[in-house]
XYZ file of C-alpha atoms in Angstrom:
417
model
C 0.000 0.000 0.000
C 1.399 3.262 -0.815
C 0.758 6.157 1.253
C 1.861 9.814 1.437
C 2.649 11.457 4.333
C 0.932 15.400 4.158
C 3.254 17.632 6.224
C 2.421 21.034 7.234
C 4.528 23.189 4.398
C 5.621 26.492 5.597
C 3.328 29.541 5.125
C 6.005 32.048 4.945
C 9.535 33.378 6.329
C 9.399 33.495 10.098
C 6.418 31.259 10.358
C 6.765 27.853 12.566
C 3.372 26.745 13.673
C -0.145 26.642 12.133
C -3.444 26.082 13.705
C -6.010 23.633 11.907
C -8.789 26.382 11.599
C -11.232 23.793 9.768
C -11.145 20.340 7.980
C -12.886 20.540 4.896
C -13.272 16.698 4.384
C -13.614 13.896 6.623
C -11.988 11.137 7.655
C -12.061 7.937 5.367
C -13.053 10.795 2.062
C -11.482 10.202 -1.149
C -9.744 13.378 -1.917
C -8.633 14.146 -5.615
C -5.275 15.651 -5.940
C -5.112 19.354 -5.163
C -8.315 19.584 -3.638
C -8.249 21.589 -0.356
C -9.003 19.907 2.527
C -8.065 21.853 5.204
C -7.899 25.565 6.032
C -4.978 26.650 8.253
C -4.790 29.975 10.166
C -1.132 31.016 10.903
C -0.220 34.323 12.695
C -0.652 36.152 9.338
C -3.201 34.731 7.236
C -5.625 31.985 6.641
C -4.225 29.482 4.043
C -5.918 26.720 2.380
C -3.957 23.178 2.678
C -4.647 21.468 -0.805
C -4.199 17.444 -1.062
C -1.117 16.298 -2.406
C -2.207 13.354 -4.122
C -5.596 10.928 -4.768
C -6.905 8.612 -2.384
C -8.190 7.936 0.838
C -7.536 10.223 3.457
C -6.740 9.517 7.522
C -6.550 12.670 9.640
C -3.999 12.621 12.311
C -5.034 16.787 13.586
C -8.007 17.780 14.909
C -9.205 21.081 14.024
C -8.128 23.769 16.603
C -4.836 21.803 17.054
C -1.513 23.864 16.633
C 0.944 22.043 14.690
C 4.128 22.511 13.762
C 5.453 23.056 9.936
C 6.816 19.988 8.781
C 4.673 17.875 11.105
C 2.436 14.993 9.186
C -0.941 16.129 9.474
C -2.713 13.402 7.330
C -2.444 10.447 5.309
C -3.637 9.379 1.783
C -3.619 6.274 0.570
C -2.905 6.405 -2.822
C -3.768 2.864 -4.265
C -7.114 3.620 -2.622
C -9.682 3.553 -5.732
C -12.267 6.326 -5.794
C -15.750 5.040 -4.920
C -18.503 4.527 -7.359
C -21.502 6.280 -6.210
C -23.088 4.533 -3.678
C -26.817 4.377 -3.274
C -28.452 5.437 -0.247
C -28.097 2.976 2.813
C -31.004 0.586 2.931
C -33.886 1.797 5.751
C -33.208 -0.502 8.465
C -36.849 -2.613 9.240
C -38.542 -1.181 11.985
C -38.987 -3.765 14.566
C -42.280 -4.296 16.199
C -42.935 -3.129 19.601
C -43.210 -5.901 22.068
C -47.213 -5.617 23.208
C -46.556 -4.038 26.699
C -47.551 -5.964 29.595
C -50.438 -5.125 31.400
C -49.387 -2.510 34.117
C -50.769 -2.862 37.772
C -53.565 -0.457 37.920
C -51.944 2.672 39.901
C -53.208 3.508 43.120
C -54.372 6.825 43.386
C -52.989 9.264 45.912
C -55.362 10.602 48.366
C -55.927 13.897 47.877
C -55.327 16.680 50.631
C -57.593 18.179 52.685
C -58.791 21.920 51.364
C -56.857 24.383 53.329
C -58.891 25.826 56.414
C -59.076 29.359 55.866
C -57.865 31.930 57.952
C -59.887 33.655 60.111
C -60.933 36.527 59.088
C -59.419 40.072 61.183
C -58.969 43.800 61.142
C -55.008 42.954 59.803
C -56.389 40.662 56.482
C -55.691 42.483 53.399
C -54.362 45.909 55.014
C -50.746 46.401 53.819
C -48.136 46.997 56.544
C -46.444 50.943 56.747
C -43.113 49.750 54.126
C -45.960 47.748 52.146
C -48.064 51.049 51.737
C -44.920 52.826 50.841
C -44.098 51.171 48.117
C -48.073 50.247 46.417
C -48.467 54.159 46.883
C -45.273 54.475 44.998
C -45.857 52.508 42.240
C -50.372 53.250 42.079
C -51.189 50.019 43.438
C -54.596 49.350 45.409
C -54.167 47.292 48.218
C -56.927 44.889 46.813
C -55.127 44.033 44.420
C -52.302 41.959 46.460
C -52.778 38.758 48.184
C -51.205 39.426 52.074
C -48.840 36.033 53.697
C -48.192 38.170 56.722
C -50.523 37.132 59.867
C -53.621 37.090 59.373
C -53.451 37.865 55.763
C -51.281 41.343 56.293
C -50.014 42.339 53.397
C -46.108 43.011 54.004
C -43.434 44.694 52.394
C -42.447 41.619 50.733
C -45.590 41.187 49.074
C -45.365 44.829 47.655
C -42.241 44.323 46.185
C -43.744 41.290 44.050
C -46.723 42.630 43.433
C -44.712 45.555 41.900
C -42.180 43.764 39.728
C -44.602 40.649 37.793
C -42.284 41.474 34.939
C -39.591 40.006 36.871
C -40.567 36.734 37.122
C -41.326 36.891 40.823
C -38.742 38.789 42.270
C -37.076 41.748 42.605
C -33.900 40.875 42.694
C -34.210 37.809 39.731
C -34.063 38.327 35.922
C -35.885 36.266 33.057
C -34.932 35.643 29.379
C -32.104 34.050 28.106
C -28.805 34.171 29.688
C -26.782 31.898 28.171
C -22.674 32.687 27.091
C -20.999 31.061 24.509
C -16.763 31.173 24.441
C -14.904 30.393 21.428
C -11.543 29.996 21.263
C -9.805 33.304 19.224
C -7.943 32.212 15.955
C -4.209 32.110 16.009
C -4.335 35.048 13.376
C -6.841 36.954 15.939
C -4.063 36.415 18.909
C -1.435 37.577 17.229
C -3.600 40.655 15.704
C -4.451 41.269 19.401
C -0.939 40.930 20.445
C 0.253 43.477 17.872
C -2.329 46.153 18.658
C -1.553 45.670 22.486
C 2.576 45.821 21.599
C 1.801 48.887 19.308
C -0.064 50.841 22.012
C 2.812 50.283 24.763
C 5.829 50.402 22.505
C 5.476 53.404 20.551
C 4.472 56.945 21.302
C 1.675 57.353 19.127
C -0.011 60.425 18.503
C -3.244 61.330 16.129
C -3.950 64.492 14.412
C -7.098 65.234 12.307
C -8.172 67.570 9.407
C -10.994 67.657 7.064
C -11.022 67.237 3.227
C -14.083 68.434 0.979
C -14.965 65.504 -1.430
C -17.073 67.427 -4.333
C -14.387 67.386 -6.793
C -13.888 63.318 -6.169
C -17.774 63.099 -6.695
C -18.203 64.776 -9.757
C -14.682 63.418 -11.676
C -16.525 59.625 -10.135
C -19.866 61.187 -11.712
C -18.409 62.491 -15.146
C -16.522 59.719 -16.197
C -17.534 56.681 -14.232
C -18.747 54.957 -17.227
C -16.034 55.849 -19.731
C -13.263 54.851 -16.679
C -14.956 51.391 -16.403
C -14.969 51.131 -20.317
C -11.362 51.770 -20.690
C -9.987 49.793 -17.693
C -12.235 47.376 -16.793
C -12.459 48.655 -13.165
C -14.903 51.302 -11.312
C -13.164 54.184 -10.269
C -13.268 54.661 -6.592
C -11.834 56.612 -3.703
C -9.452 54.538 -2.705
C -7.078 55.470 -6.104
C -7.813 59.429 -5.228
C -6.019 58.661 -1.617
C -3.121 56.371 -2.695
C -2.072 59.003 -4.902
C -2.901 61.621 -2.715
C -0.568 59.993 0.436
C 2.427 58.470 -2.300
C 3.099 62.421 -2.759
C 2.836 63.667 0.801
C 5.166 60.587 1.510
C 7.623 61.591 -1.228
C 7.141 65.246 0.436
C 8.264 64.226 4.233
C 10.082 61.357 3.623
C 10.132 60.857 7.448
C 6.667 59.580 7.682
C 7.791 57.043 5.452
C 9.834 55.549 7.637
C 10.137 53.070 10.752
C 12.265 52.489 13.907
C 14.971 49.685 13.914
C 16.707 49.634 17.155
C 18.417 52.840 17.291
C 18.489 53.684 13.902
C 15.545 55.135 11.768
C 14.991 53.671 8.025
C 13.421 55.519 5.077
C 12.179 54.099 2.005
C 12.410 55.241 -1.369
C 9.034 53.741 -2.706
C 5.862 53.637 -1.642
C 4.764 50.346 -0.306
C 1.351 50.960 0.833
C -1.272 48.980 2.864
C -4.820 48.555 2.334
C -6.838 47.769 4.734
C -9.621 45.169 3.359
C -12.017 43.379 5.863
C -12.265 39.399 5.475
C -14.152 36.414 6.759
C -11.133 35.831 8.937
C -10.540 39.488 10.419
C -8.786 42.772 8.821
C -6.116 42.269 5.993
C -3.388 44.536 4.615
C -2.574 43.745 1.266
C 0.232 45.594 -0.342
C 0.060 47.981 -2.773
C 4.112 47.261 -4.579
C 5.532 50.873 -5.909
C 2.173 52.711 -5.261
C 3.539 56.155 -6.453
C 4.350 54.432 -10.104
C 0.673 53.187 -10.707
C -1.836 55.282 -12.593
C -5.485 55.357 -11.367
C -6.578 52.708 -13.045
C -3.711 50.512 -11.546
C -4.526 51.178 -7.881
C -8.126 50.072 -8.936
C -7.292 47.156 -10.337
C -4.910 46.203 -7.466
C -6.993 46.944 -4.519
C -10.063 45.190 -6.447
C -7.375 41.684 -6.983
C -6.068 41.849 -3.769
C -9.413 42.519 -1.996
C -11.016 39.339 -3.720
C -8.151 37.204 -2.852
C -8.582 38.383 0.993
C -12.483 37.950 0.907
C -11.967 33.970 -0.890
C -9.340 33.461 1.194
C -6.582 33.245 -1.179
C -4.699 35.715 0.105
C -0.595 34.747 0.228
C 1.646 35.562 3.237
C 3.748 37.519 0.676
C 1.072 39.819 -0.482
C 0.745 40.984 2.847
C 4.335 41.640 4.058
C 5.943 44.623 4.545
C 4.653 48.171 3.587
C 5.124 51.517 4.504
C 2.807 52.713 5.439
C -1.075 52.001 5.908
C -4.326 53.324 4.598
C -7.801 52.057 6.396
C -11.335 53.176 5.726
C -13.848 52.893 8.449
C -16.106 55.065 6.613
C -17.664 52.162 4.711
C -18.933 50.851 8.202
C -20.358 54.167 9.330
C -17.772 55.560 11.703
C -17.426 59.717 11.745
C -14.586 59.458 13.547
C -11.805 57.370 14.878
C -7.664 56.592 15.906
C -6.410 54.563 13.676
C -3.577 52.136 15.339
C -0.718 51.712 13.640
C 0.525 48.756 11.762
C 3.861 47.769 13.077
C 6.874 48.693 11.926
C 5.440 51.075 10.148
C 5.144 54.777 11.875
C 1.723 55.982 10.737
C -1.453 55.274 9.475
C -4.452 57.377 7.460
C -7.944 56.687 9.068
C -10.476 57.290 6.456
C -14.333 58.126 7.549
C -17.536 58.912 6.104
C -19.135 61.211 4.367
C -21.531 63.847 5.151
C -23.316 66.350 3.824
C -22.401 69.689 6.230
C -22.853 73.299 5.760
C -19.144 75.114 5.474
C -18.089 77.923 4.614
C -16.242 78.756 0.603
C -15.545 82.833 0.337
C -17.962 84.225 2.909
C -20.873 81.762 1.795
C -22.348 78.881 3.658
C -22.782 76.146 1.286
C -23.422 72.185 1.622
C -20.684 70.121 0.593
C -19.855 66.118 1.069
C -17.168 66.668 3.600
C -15.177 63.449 5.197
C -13.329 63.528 8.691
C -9.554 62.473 7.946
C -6.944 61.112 10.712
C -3.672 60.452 10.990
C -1.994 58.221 13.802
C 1.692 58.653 13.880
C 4.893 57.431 15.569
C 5.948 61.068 17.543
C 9.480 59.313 18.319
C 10.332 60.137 14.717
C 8.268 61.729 13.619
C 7.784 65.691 14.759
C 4.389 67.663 14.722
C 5.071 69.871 11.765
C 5.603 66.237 9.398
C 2.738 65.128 10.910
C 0.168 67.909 10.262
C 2.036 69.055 6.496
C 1.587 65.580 5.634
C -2.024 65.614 6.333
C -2.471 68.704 5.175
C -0.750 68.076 1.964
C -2.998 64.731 1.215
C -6.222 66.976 2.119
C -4.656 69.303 -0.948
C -4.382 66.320 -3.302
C -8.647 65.541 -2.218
C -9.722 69.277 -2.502
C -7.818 69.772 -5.735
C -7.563 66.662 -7.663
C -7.142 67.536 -11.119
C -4.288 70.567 -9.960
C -2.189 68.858 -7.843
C -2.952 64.605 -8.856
C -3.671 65.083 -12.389
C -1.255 67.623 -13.553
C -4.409 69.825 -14.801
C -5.642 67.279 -17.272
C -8.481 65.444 -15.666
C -8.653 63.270 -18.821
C -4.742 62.730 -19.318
C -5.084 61.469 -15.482
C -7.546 59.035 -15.484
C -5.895 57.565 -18.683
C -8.467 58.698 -20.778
């Protein structure tokens, strides 16, 4: 009998153990060769484990176990021949019940005596001084509230029920369901958690905010939305307006381009920028490779690859390493306003929100414009004030004034039209 060992293979540089998020067969399935079978979460991404060959397949993991890379993690029998389809197991016969035997008649319990009532006195039915209290409080005639003080007094006790039916009895007891469920967190939703926790006490992180007036964005989206999708085979979102607009204010303070190694401070020369995209599995940050050489239409068509590769799950480890800095849009969930954390080892981040229609003012006159809340989370050991706010202020330049200062005047020429 031939069988193949499946070993964990290694997700990516720096990478030793993976956790078996889910099995996608079971055991004793015949598996065709490259099918996936498993899905593996390491402390980066969510992978899918493909078979290696045909057959039969034995798991030796169950899922939630960490393993190792390298470690055998199933087997396949490869002389194993792939099963015809089989035809629905037989019903098994029902077996007829055994007549029951005849049961001793039952011997009914004698039933008890009707209570003697209590006498009847002044005390029955009149609510003691805390029981008045508290019907008065709440509009409550006495009537209304059986007393199981003496003689029928009705005490505090029975005021405080009386007053609370809702609560099942009880004033101090809730109803409804209570239940908790715990789930154990992914190993990609530890390590996220240890990140933003490492993030917050390692670095000296500061936000600043501004404000950027979208109408120009809207009515370039609105003027040639159609002919962009003709000519590129992509919509033409925000997302390529801000690339562009942070790949120059990172070529113009190169220091926010930059991260922390030790004691030494490294700048980059290209623009290696993060997306933030939301998955089944938690946040991704796919790179954008050499953002400040793509056109429009090549941010577009990046962000829309890489975002479908993070939402199927397809995502590599590689796709999502390095960077230099990070761009994340909580706008498309609602949120007005937020501090972005940053995404280690990078030194800052661009928090984008959403938009609203507000009256501002544009020379002396209060008009209503689409107006979107921008911030910028920042490393403040290397990074000083003034880089922070010119940086921010020169991407809100690039949003106000697209076609000046993205599109070199030609609003055509830019969008590759």
């Amino acid at each position: 009998m031939s069988v193949l060992e499946m070993k964990v293979p290694s997700p990516g540089e720096s990478i030793t153990e993976v956790e078996i998020a889910t099995w996608l067969v079971k055991d004793g399935d015949y598996v065709e060769k490259d099918q996936p079978i498993a899905e593996v979460d390491s402390d980066k991404a969510t992978l899918e484990l493909p078979a290696e060959q045909s057959g039969i397949i034995t798991l030796k993991a169950e899922e939630g176990d960490v393993v190792q890379v390298g470690q055998v993690v199933c087997l396949i029998d490869m002389d194993a021949k792939k099963p015809e389809g089989a035809a629905p197991a037989a019903e098994a016969p029902k077996q007829e019940e055994a007549p029951k035997a005849a049961e001793p008649a039952k011997q009914e319990a004698p039933k008890p005596a009707a209570p003697v009532a209590a006498p009847q006195t002044y005390a029955t039915g009149a609510p003691s001084p805390a029981a008045k209290k508290i019907l008065d409080e709440k509009g409550m005639d006495a009537a209304q509230v059986s007393g199981t003080g003496r003689d029928g007094r009705i005490t505090k006790t029975d005021a405080e029920l009386a007053a609370v039916p809702a609560l099942g009895g009880s004033p101090m007891t809730a109803t409804g369901a209570r239940t908790t469920t715990t789930t154990k967190l992914s190993v990609l939703r530890r390590k996220i958690a240890q990140r933003l926790v490492s993030v917050k006490n390692e670095t000296a992180m500061l936000t600043t905010f501004n404000e950027v007036d979208m109408s120009e964005i809207f009515r370039l989206r609105k003027q040639y939305k159609e002919e962009f999708a003709q000519k590129h085979g992509v919509g033409l979102g925000f997302m390529s307006f801000f690339t562009k607009a942070v790949t120059r204010a990172l070529q113009m303070y190169p220091d926010v381009n930059a991260s922390i190694d030790g004691d030494f401070k490294v700048n980059y020369d290209f623009c290696d920028i993060s997306i933030a995209v939301s998955g089944p599995k938690g946040l991704m940050v796919p790179v954008l490779r050499n953002a400040e050489n793509m056109s429009f239409a090549g941010v577009e068509a990046n962000i829309k690859d890489l975002a479908v590769k993070v939402r199927d799950g397809k995502i590599t480890v590689d796709e999502m390493t390095g960077g230099t800095f990070t761009i994340t849009n909580g706008g498309t969930f609602g949120s007005m306003m937020s501090t972005p954390i940053i995404n280690p080892p990078q030194s800052a981040i661009l928090g984008m929100h959403n938009i609203i229609q507000r009256p501002v003012a544009v020379d002396g006159q209060v008009v209503i414009r689409p107006m979107m809340y921008v911030a910028m989370s920042y490393d403040h050991r290397i990074i000083d004030g003034k880089e922070s706010v010119g940086f921010l202020v020169a991407v809100k330049e690039g949003i106000d004034n697209p076609v000046e200062i993205l599109m070199g005047g030609d609003e055509r020429k830019g969008l590759g039209l």
